[in-house]
Amino acid sequence: QVRLVESGGGLVQPGGSLRLSCAASGITLAEISIGWFRQAPGKQREGVSCITGSGKASYPGPVKGRFTTSRDNAKNTVYLQMDDLKPEDTAVYYCAADREAWRASAYARDYEYWGQGTQVTVSS
């Protein structure tokens, strides 16, 4: 019933920008927190950002202000704006839904639903 679909990944040069989208269906954004995670080959999955059902954003990961997450309730879509991209940002990026709408968890185990992932590659 609940589906999450990521889009917007691709190849970008260092210093460039991308905007990822996470389109949700079967549930409204007010009922869930949406987390963004990333996983590079041979590395553990790490939390990048989270936005709660009330729209509160947090950034537990190492992006240091370069990324911004937001939502469009009318489109039932969450975004991750990524600026000043660096090679170490290269990974598959996933969005995930936590049915505890108030929670801003950085732990993958707290998220019940996951998208298929979208590849982000930062390289010259």
mmCIF file of N, CA and C in Angstrom:
data_model
loop_
_atom_site.group_PDB
_atom_site.id
_atom_site.type_symbol
_atom_site.label_atom_id
_atom_site.label_comp_id
_atom_site.label_asym_id
_atom_site.label_seq_id
_atom_site.Cartn_x
_atom_site.Cartn_y
_atom_site.Cartn_z
ATOM 1 N N GLN A 1 0.831 -1.208 0.000
ATOM 2 C CA GLN A 1 0.000 0.000 0.000
ATOM 3 C C GLN A 1 0.866 1.260 0.000
ATOM 4 N N VAL A 2 1.814 1.346 0.937
ATOM 5 C CA VAL A 2 2.709 2.492 1.006
ATOM 6 C C VAL A 2 3.862 2.282 0.034
ATOM 7 N N ARG A 3 4.079 3.271 -0.820
ATOM 8 C CA ARG A 3 5.170 3.234 -1.775
ATOM 9 C C ARG A 3 5.943 4.536 -1.729
ATOM 10 N N LEU A 4 7.254 4.432 -1.874
ATOM 11 C CA LEU A 4 8.142 5.575 -1.975
ATOM 12 C C LEU A 4 8.983 5.402 -3.235
ATOM 13 N N VAL A 5 9.067 6.435 -4.043
ATOM 14 C CA VAL A 5 9.813 6.380 -5.292
ATOM 15 C C VAL A 5 10.758 7.569 -5.352
ATOM 16 N N GLU A 6 12.068 7.286 -5.389
ATOM 17 C CA GLU A 6 13.075 8.334 -5.513
ATOM 18 C C GLU A 6 13.367 8.627 -6.976
ATOM 19 N N SER A 7 13.749 9.868 -7.240
ATOM 20 C CA SER A 7 14.214 10.253 -8.555
ATOM 21 C C SER A 7 15.144 11.453 -8.414
ATOM 22 N N GLY A 8 15.863 11.776 -9.479
ATOM 23 C CA GLY A 8 16.687 12.969 -9.512
ATOM 24 C C GLY A 8 18.179 12.750 -9.419
ATOM 25 N N GLY A 9 18.623 11.521 -9.228
ATOM 26 C CA GLY A 9 20.042 11.245 -9.163
ATOM 27 C C GLY A 9 20.699 11.340 -10.528
ATOM 28 N N GLY A 10 22.024 11.283 -10.524
ATOM 29 C CA GLY A 10 22.771 11.352 -11.760
ATOM 30 C C GLY A 10 24.223 11.650 -11.512
ATOM 31 N N LEU A 11 24.924 12.008 -12.588
ATOM 32 C CA LEU A 11 26.340 12.350 -12.550
ATOM 33 C C LEU A 11 26.485 13.865 -12.503
ATOM 34 N N VAL A 12 27.275 14.355 -11.563
ATOM 35 C CA VAL A 12 27.487 15.788 -11.410
ATOM 36 C C VAL A 12 28.949 16.046 -11.059
ATOM 37 N N GLN A 13 29.462 17.198 -11.481
ATOM 38 C CA GLN A 13 30.832 17.570 -11.152
ATOM 39 C C GLN A 13 30.938 18.077 -9.718
ATOM 40 N N PRO A 14 32.111 17.956 -9.104
ATOM 41 C CA PRO A 14 32.292 18.554 -7.780
ATOM 42 C C PRO A 14 31.894 20.022 -7.773
ATOM 43 N N GLY A 15 31.198 20.424 -6.712
ATOM 44 C CA GLY A 15 30.675 21.771 -6.611
ATOM 45 C C GLY A 15 29.300 21.961 -7.204
ATOM 46 N N GLY A 16 28.796 20.969 -7.907
ATOM 47 C CA GLY A 16 27.491 21.058 -8.526
ATOM 48 C C GLY A 16 26.363 20.745 -7.565
ATOM 49 N N SER A 17 25.147 20.754 -8.106
ATOM 50 C CA SER A 17 23.940 20.560 -7.310
ATOM 51 C C SER A 17 23.017 19.542 -7.955
ATOM 52 N N LEU A 18 22.247 18.871 -7.122
ATOM 53 C CA LEU A 18 21.175 17.992 -7.549
ATOM 54 C C LEU A 18 20.023 18.140 -6.571
ATOM 55 N N ARG A 19 18.815 17.907 -7.060
ATOM 56 C CA ARG A 19 17.656 17.824 -6.188
ATOM 57 C C ARG A 19 17.020 16.456 -6.350
ATOM 58 N N LEU A 20 16.973 15.708 -5.258
ATOM 59 C CA LEU A 20 16.324 14.416 -5.244
ATOM 60 C C LEU A 20 14.878 14.573 -4.791
ATOM 61 N N SER A 21 14.007 13.748 -5.350
ATOM 62 C CA SER A 21 12.601 13.732 -4.978
ATOM 63 C C SER A 21 12.226 12.374 -4.421
ATOM 64 N N CYS A 22 11.318 12.376 -3.459
ATOM 65 C CA CYS A 22 10.759 11.158 -2.892
ATOM 66 C C CYS A 22 9.245 11.300 -2.925
ATOM 67 N N ALA A 23 8.615 10.643 -3.872
ATOM 68 C CA ALA A 23 7.165 10.702 -4.023
ATOM 69 C C ALA A 23 6.522 9.584 -3.219
ATOM 70 N N ALA A 24 5.633 9.958 -2.313
ATOM 71 C CA ALA A 24 4.960 8.995 -1.451
ATOM 72 C C ALA A 24 3.542 8.750 -1.940
ATOM 73 N N SER A 25 3.095 7.510 -1.827
ATOM 74 C CA SER A 25 1.712 7.164 -2.099
ATOM 75 C C SER A 25 1.229 6.191 -1.041
ATOM 76 N N GLY A 26 -0.074 6.166 -0.820
ATOM 77 C CA GLY A 26 -0.660 5.290 0.181
ATOM 78 C C GLY A 26 -0.617 5.833 1.593
ATOM 79 N N ILE A 27 -0.054 7.025 1.773
ATOM 80 C CA ILE A 27 0.041 7.648 3.082
ATOM 81 C C ILE A 27 0.356 9.117 2.863
ATOM 82 N N THR A 28 -0.083 9.962 3.782
ATOM 83 C CA THR A 28 0.198 11.389 3.673
ATOM 84 C C THR A 28 1.436 11.741 4.485
ATOM 85 N N LEU A 29 2.101 12.812 4.087
ATOM 86 C CA LEU A 29 3.340 13.200 4.743
ATOM 87 C C LEU A 29 3.131 13.565 6.202
ATOM 88 N N ALA A 30 1.943 14.052 6.565
ATOM 89 C CA ALA A 30 1.677 14.426 7.953
ATOM 90 C C ALA A 30 1.707 13.230 8.897
ATOM 91 N N GLU A 31 1.559 12.020 8.347
ATOM 92 C CA GLU A 31 1.497 10.816 9.164
ATOM 93 C C GLU A 31 2.859 10.162 9.396
ATOM 94 N N ILE A 32 3.905 10.685 8.794
ATOM 95 C CA ILE A 32 5.191 10.003 8.778
ATOM 96 C C ILE A 32 6.343 10.993 8.895
ATOM 97 N N SER A 33 7.471 10.489 9.342
ATOM 98 C CA SER A 33 8.748 11.154 9.128
ATOM 99 C C SER A 33 9.410 10.526 7.909
ATOM 100 N N ILE A 34 10.071 11.340 7.107
ATOM 101 C CA ILE A 34 10.809 10.852 5.946
ATOM 102 C C ILE A 34 12.297 11.101 6.175
ATOM 103 N N GLY A 35 13.069 10.032 6.141
ATOM 104 C CA GLY A 35 14.508 10.132 6.243
ATOM 105 C C GLY A 35 15.168 9.896 4.907
ATOM 106 N N TRP A 36 16.289 10.575 4.699
ATOM 107 C CA TRP A 36 17.172 10.300 3.570
ATOM 108 C C TRP A 36 18.408 9.595 4.100
ATOM 109 N N PHE A 37 18.764 8.502 3.441
ATOM 110 C CA PHE A 37 19.952 7.726 3.767
ATOM 111 C C PHE A 37 20.797 7.563 2.522
ATOM 112 N N ARG A 38 22.070 7.265 2.716
ATOM 113 C CA ARG A 38 22.925 6.967 1.579
ATOM 114 C C ARG A 38 23.846 5.806 1.907
ATOM 115 N N GLN A 39 24.237 5.083 0.866
ATOM 116 C CA GLN A 39 25.119 3.946 1.038
ATOM 117 C C GLN A 39 26.083 3.869 -0.139
ATOM 118 N N ALA A 40 27.365 3.961 0.163
ATOM 119 C CA ALA A 40 28.415 3.793 -0.827
ATOM 120 C C ALA A 40 28.871 2.343 -0.833
ATOM 121 N N PRO A 41 29.453 1.866 -1.944
ATOM 122 C CA PRO A 41 29.913 0.477 -2.003
ATOM 123 C C PRO A 41 30.868 0.153 -0.864
ATOM 124 N N GLY A 42 30.609 -0.956 -0.182
ATOM 125 C CA GLY A 42 31.450 -1.396 0.911
ATOM 126 C C GLY A 42 31.290 -0.618 2.204
ATOM 127 N N LYS A 43 30.354 0.319 2.243
ATOM 128 C CA LYS A 43 30.145 1.145 3.425
ATOM 129 C C LYS A 43 28.778 0.877 4.036
ATOM 130 N N GLN A 44 28.640 1.216 5.309
ATOM 131 C CA GLN A 44 27.352 1.115 5.969
ATOM 132 C C GLN A 44 26.423 2.223 5.506
ATOM 133 N N ARG A 45 25.136 1.948 5.552
ATOM 134 C CA ARG A 45 24.144 2.964 5.270
ATOM 135 C C ARG A 45 24.158 4.015 6.373
ATOM 136 N N GLU A 46 24.146 5.290 5.987
ATOM 137 C CA GLU A 46 24.183 6.363 6.962
ATOM 138 C C GLU A 46 23.036 7.336 6.743
ATOM 139 N N GLY A 47 22.552 7.892 7.843
ATOM 140 C CA GLY A 47 21.500 8.886 7.772
ATOM 141 C C GLY A 47 22.030 10.220 7.276
ATOM 142 N N VAL A 48 21.265 10.872 6.413
ATOM 143 C CA VAL A 48 21.634 12.157 5.835
ATOM 144 C C VAL A 48 20.771 13.279 6.388
ATOM 145 N N SER A 49 19.464 13.063 6.427
ATOM 146 C CA SER A 49 18.535 14.086 6.892
ATOM 147 C C SER A 49 17.226 13.423 7.263
ATOM 148 N N CYS A 50 16.375 14.199 7.927
ATOM 149 C CA CYS A 50 15.035 13.737 8.248
ATOM 150 C C CYS A 50 14.103 14.936 8.290
ATOM 151 N N ILE A 51 12.856 14.718 7.881
ATOM 152 C CA ILE A 51 11.820 15.724 8.043
ATOM 153 C C ILE A 51 10.605 15.048 8.656
ATOM 154 N N THR A 52 10.079 15.642 9.729
ATOM 155 C CA THR A 52 8.981 15.043 10.465
ATOM 156 C C THR A 52 7.652 15.352 9.798
ATOM 157 N N GLY A 53 6.591 14.741 10.335
ATOM 158 C CA GLY A 53 5.256 14.992 9.823
ATOM 159 C C GLY A 53 4.807 16.432 9.949
ATOM 160 N N SER A 54 5.394 17.175 10.882
ATOM 161 C CA SER A 54 5.075 18.588 11.050
ATOM 162 C C SER A 54 5.994 19.503 10.257
ATOM 163 N N GLY A 55 6.960 18.933 9.536
ATOM 164 C CA GLY A 55 7.837 19.719 8.693
ATOM 165 C C GLY A 55 9.156 20.124 9.314
ATOM 166 N N LYS A 56 9.484 19.604 10.478
ATOM 167 C CA LYS A 56 10.743 19.922 11.143
ATOM 168 C C LYS A 56 11.879 19.117 10.527
ATOM 169 N N ALA A 57 12.904 19.801 10.041
ATOM 170 C CA ALA A 57 14.032 19.157 9.395
ATOM 171 C C ALA A 57 15.212 19.041 10.342
ATOM 172 N N SER A 58 15.967 17.959 10.208
ATOM 173 C CA SER A 58 17.188 17.763 10.972
ATOM 174 C C SER A 58 18.209 17.054 10.101
ATOM 175 N N TYR A 59 19.492 17.161 10.497
ATOM 176 C CA TYR A 59 20.593 16.686 9.663
ATOM 177 C C TYR A 59 21.619 15.982 10.529
ATOM 178 N N PRO A 60 21.400 14.691 10.797
ATOM 179 C CA PRO A 60 22.342 13.966 11.655
ATOM 180 C C PRO A 60 23.653 13.600 10.966
ATOM 181 N N GLY A 61 23.704 13.672 9.657
ATOM 182 C CA GLY A 61 24.859 13.241 8.909
ATOM 183 C C GLY A 61 25.907 14.324 8.739
ATOM 184 N N PRO A 62 26.938 14.011 7.933
ATOM 185 C CA PRO A 62 28.109 14.895 7.810
ATOM 186 C C PRO A 62 28.006 15.937 6.706
ATOM 187 N N VAL A 63 26.809 16.302 6.258
ATOM 188 C CA VAL A 63 26.698 17.187 5.103
ATOM 189 C C VAL A 63 26.970 18.649 5.432
ATOM 190 N N LYS A 64 26.954 19.022 6.712
ATOM 191 C CA LYS A 64 27.409 20.326 7.191
ATOM 192 C C LYS A 64 26.778 21.497 6.463
ATOM 193 N N GLY A 65 25.454 21.478 6.357
ATOM 194 C CA GLY A 65 24.734 22.599 5.796
ATOM 195 C C GLY A 65 24.639 22.624 4.287
ATOM 196 N N ARG A 66 25.245 21.680 3.598
ATOM 197 C CA ARG A 66 25.202 21.665 2.138
ATOM 198 C C ARG A 66 23.900 21.096 1.586
ATOM 199 N N PHE A 67 23.183 20.324 2.397
ATOM 200 C CA PHE A 67 21.942 19.685 1.960
ATOM 201 C C PHE A 67 20.767 20.275 2.726
ATOM 202 N N THR A 68 19.616 20.327 2.066
ATOM 203 C CA THR A 68 18.395 20.817 2.677
ATOM 204 C C THR A 68 17.246 19.902 2.294
ATOM 205 N N THR A 69 16.474 19.460 3.277
ATOM 206 C CA THR A 69 15.297 18.659 2.988
ATOM 207 C C THR A 69 14.041 19.487 3.223
ATOM 208 N N SER A 70 13.042 19.269 2.385
ATOM 209 C CA SER A 70 11.797 20.016 2.461
ATOM 210 C C SER A 70 10.676 19.141 1.929
ATOM 211 N N ARG A 71 9.450 19.620 2.036
ATOM 212 C CA ARG A 71 8.312 18.839 1.553
ATOM 213 C C ARG A 71 7.312 19.729 0.842
ATOM 214 N N ASP A 72 6.583 19.117 -0.067
ATOM 215 C CA ASP A 72 5.475 19.754 -0.762
ATOM 216 C C ASP A 72 4.253 18.888 -0.474
ATOM 217 N N ASN A 73 3.418 19.339 0.442
ATOM 218 C CA ASN A 73 2.279 18.524 0.868
ATOM 219 C C ASN A 73 1.277 18.302 -0.267
ATOM 220 N N ALA A 74 1.106 19.302 -1.122
ATOM 221 C CA ALA A 74 0.157 19.168 -2.223
ATOM 222 C C ALA A 74 0.567 18.060 -3.180
ATOM 223 N N LYS A 75 1.865 17.876 -3.353
ATOM 224 C CA LYS A 75 2.375 16.828 -4.236
ATOM 225 C C LYS A 75 2.729 15.550 -3.488
ATOM 226 N N ASN A 76 2.604 15.561 -2.158
ATOM 227 C CA ASN A 76 2.967 14.418 -1.321
ATOM 228 C C ASN A 76 4.393 13.955 -1.620
ATOM 229 N N THR A 77 5.292 14.922 -1.724
ATOM 230 C CA THR A 77 6.664 14.674 -2.134
ATOM 231 C C THR A 77 7.634 15.379 -1.201
ATOM 232 N N VAL A 78 8.702 14.684 -0.859
ATOM 233 C CA VAL A 78 9.791 15.233 -0.060
ATOM 234 C C VAL A 78 11.011 15.394 -0.960
ATOM 235 N N TYR A 79 11.772 16.462 -0.735
ATOM 236 C CA TYR A 79 12.931 16.772 -1.551
ATOM 237 C C TYR A 79 14.198 16.783 -0.710
ATOM 238 N N LEU A 80 15.302 16.483 -1.367
ATOM 239 C CA LEU A 80 16.619 16.686 -0.796
ATOM 240 C C LEU A 80 17.419 17.521 -1.786
ATOM 241 N N GLN A 81 17.620 18.791 -1.455
ATOM 242 C CA GLN A 81 18.440 19.683 -2.267
ATOM 243 C C GLN A 81 19.888 19.533 -1.835
ATOM 244 N N MET A 82 20.749 19.162 -2.764
ATOM 245 C CA MET A 82 22.149 18.910 -2.483
ATOM 246 C C MET A 82 22.991 19.924 -3.245
ATOM 247 N N ASP A 83 23.731 20.750 -2.507
ATOM 248 C CA ASP A 83 24.574 21.779 -3.089
ATOM 249 C C ASP A 83 26.033 21.534 -2.727
ATOM 250 N N ASP A 84 26.921 22.122 -3.508
ATOM 251 C CA ASP A 84 28.367 21.984 -3.283
ATOM 252 C C ASP A 84 28.753 20.516 -3.113
ATOM 253 N N LEU A 85 28.336 19.708 -4.052
ATOM 254 C CA LEU A 85 28.574 18.274 -3.948
ATOM 255 C C LEU A 85 30.058 17.938 -4.035
ATOM 256 N N LYS A 86 30.442 16.925 -3.287
ATOM 257 C CA LYS A 86 31.822 16.485 -3.200
ATOM 258 C C LYS A 86 31.916 15.013 -3.584
ATOM 259 N N PRO A 87 33.090 14.549 -4.027
ATOM 260 C CA PRO A 87 33.212 13.133 -4.404
ATOM 261 C C PRO A 87 32.776 12.171 -3.301
ATOM 262 N N GLU A 88 33.004 12.521 -2.056
ATOM 263 C CA GLU A 88 32.602 11.650 -0.958
ATOM 264 C C GLU A 88 31.095 11.555 -0.770
ATOM 265 N N ASP A 89 30.331 12.383 -1.482
ATOM 266 C CA ASP A 89 28.876 12.272 -1.470
ATOM 267 C C ASP A 89 28.368 11.172 -2.404
ATOM 268 N N THR A 90 29.241 10.587 -3.203
ATOM 269 C CA THR A 90 28.842 9.540 -4.135
ATOM 270 C C THR A 90 28.274 8.346 -3.381
ATOM 271 N N ALA A 91 27.055 7.946 -3.734
ATOM 272 C CA ALA A 91 26.368 6.861 -3.045
ATOM 273 C C ALA A 91 25.029 6.629 -3.719
ATOM 274 N N VAL A 92 24.382 5.538 -3.342
ATOM 275 C CA VAL A 92 22.970 5.368 -3.629
ATOM 276 C C VAL A 92 22.194 6.040 -2.504
ATOM 277 N N TYR A 93 21.262 6.900 -2.866
ATOM 278 C CA TYR A 93 20.460 7.631 -1.905
ATOM 279 C C TYR A 93 19.067 7.031 -1.833
ATOM 280 N N TYR A 94 18.591 6.814 -0.618
ATOM 281 C CA TYR A 94 17.289 6.218 -0.365
ATOM 282 C C TYR A 94 16.445 7.159 0.482
ATOM 283 N N CYS A 95 15.151 7.194 0.231
ATOM 284 C CA CYS A 95 14.236 7.783 1.186
ATOM 285 C C CYS A 95 13.483 6.665 1.894
ATOM 286 N N ALA A 96 13.065 6.939 3.116
ATOM 287 C CA ALA A 96 12.421 5.945 3.951
ATOM 288 C C ALA A 96 11.404 6.618 4.850
ATOM 289 N N ALA A 97 10.340 5.890 5.188
ATOM 290 C CA ALA A 97 9.242 6.420 5.991
ATOM 291 C C ALA A 97 9.177 5.737 7.345
ATOM 292 N N ASP A 98 9.080 6.550 8.382
ATOM 293 C CA ASP A 98 8.889 6.126 9.762
ATOM 294 C C ASP A 98 7.483 6.527 10.159
ATOM 295 N N ARG A 99 6.675 5.584 10.614
ATOM 296 C CA ARG A 99 5.294 5.895 10.955
ATOM 297 C C ARG A 99 5.150 6.652 12.278
ATOM 298 N N GLU A 100 6.232 6.842 13.017
ATOM 299 C CA GLU A 100 6.231 7.759 14.145
ATOM 300 C C GLU A 100 6.517 9.148 13.593
ATOM 301 N N ALA A 101 5.453 9.909 13.368
ATOM 302 C CA ALA A 101 5.569 11.149 12.611
ATOM 303 C C ALA A 101 6.414 12.207 13.315
ATOM 304 N N TRP A 102 6.553 12.119 14.609
ATOM 305 C CA TRP A 102 7.296 13.090 15.402
ATOM 306 C C TRP A 102 8.796 12.801 15.432
ATOM 307 N N ARG A 103 9.186 11.592 15.081
ATOM 308 C CA ARG A 103 10.553 11.141 15.300
ATOM 309 C C ARG A 103 11.465 11.545 14.142
ATOM 310 N N ALA A 104 12.686 11.903 14.484
ATOM 311 C CA ALA A 104 13.700 12.255 13.492
ATOM 312 C C ALA A 104 14.883 11.313 13.677
ATOM 313 N N SER A 105 14.659 10.040 13.405
ATOM 314 C CA SER A 105 15.654 9.021 13.673
ATOM 315 C C SER A 105 16.714 8.955 12.581
ATOM 316 N N ALA A 106 17.948 8.737 13.007
ATOM 317 C CA ALA A 106 19.053 8.487 12.091
ATOM 318 C C ALA A 106 19.341 7.000 11.913
ATOM 319 N N TYR A 107 18.514 6.151 12.500
ATOM 320 C CA TYR A 107 18.729 4.711 12.456
ATOM 321 C C TYR A 107 17.808 4.069 11.433
ATOM 322 N N ALA A 108 18.393 3.329 10.504
ATOM 323 C CA ALA A 108 17.618 2.699 9.442
ATOM 324 C C ALA A 108 16.561 1.752 9.985
ATOM 325 N N ARG A 109 16.824 1.109 11.111
ATOM 326 C CA ARG A 109 15.894 0.137 11.672
ATOM 327 C C ARG A 109 14.580 0.766 12.108
ATOM 328 N N ASP A 110 14.525 2.079 12.289
ATOM 329 C CA ASP A 110 13.298 2.755 12.687
ATOM 330 C C ASP A 110 12.362 3.029 11.516
ATOM 331 N N TYR A 111 12.805 2.763 10.303
ATOM 332 C CA TYR A 111 12.022 3.086 9.115
ATOM 333 C C TYR A 111 11.417 1.837 8.510
ATOM 334 N N GLU A 112 10.118 1.872 8.299
ATOM 335 C CA GLU A 112 9.385 0.701 7.834
ATOM 336 C C GLU A 112 9.368 0.565 6.317
ATOM 337 N N TYR A 113 9.272 1.686 5.613
ATOM 338 C CA TYR A 113 9.118 1.665 4.166
ATOM 339 C C TYR A 113 10.297 2.345 3.508
ATOM 340 N N TRP A 114 10.736 1.780 2.392
ATOM 341 C CA TRP A 114 11.917 2.262 1.683
ATOM 342 C C TRP A 114 11.669 2.368 0.194
ATOM 343 N N GLY A 115 12.262 3.376 -0.409
ATOM 344 C CA GLY A 115 12.284 3.468 -1.848
ATOM 345 C C GLY A 115 13.370 2.596 -2.443
ATOM 346 N N GLN A 116 13.447 2.605 -3.768
ATOM 347 C CA GLN A 116 14.368 1.723 -4.480
ATOM 348 C C GLN A 116 15.786 2.277 -4.562
ATOM 349 N N GLY A 117 15.968 3.543 -4.267
ATOM 350 C CA GLY A 117 17.261 4.182 -4.325
ATOM 351 C C GLY A 117 17.526 4.859 -5.655
ATOM 352 N N THR A 118 18.339 5.911 -5.611
ATOM 353 C CA THR A 118 18.770 6.611 -6.817
ATOM 354 C C THR A 118 20.261 6.916 -6.697
ATOM 355 N N GLN A 119 20.992 6.665 -7.767
ATOM 356 C CA GLN A 119 22.448 6.798 -7.744
ATOM 357 C C GLN A 119 22.862 8.247 -7.922
ATOM 358 N N VAL A 120 23.741 8.715 -7.043
ATOM 359 C CA VAL A 120 24.379 10.018 -7.163
ATOM 360 C C VAL A 120 25.881 9.787 -7.298
ATOM 361 N N THR A 121 26.459 10.282 -8.378
ATOM 362 C CA THR A 121 27.888 10.161 -8.615
ATOM 363 C C THR A 121 28.478 11.545 -8.806
ATOM 364 N N VAL A 122 29.470 11.883 -7.987
ATOM 365 C CA VAL A 122 30.130 13.187 -8.039
ATOM 366 C C VAL A 122 31.561 12.950 -8.495
ATOM 367 N N SER A 123 31.860 13.381 -9.701
ATOM 368 C CA SER A 123 33.164 13.102 -10.293
ATOM 369 C C SER A 123 33.444 14.083 -11.415
ATOM 370 N N SER A 124 34.736 14.386 -11.616
ATOM 371 C CA SER A 124 35.153 15.187 -12.756
ATOM 372 C C SER A 124 35.257 14.353 -14.024
#
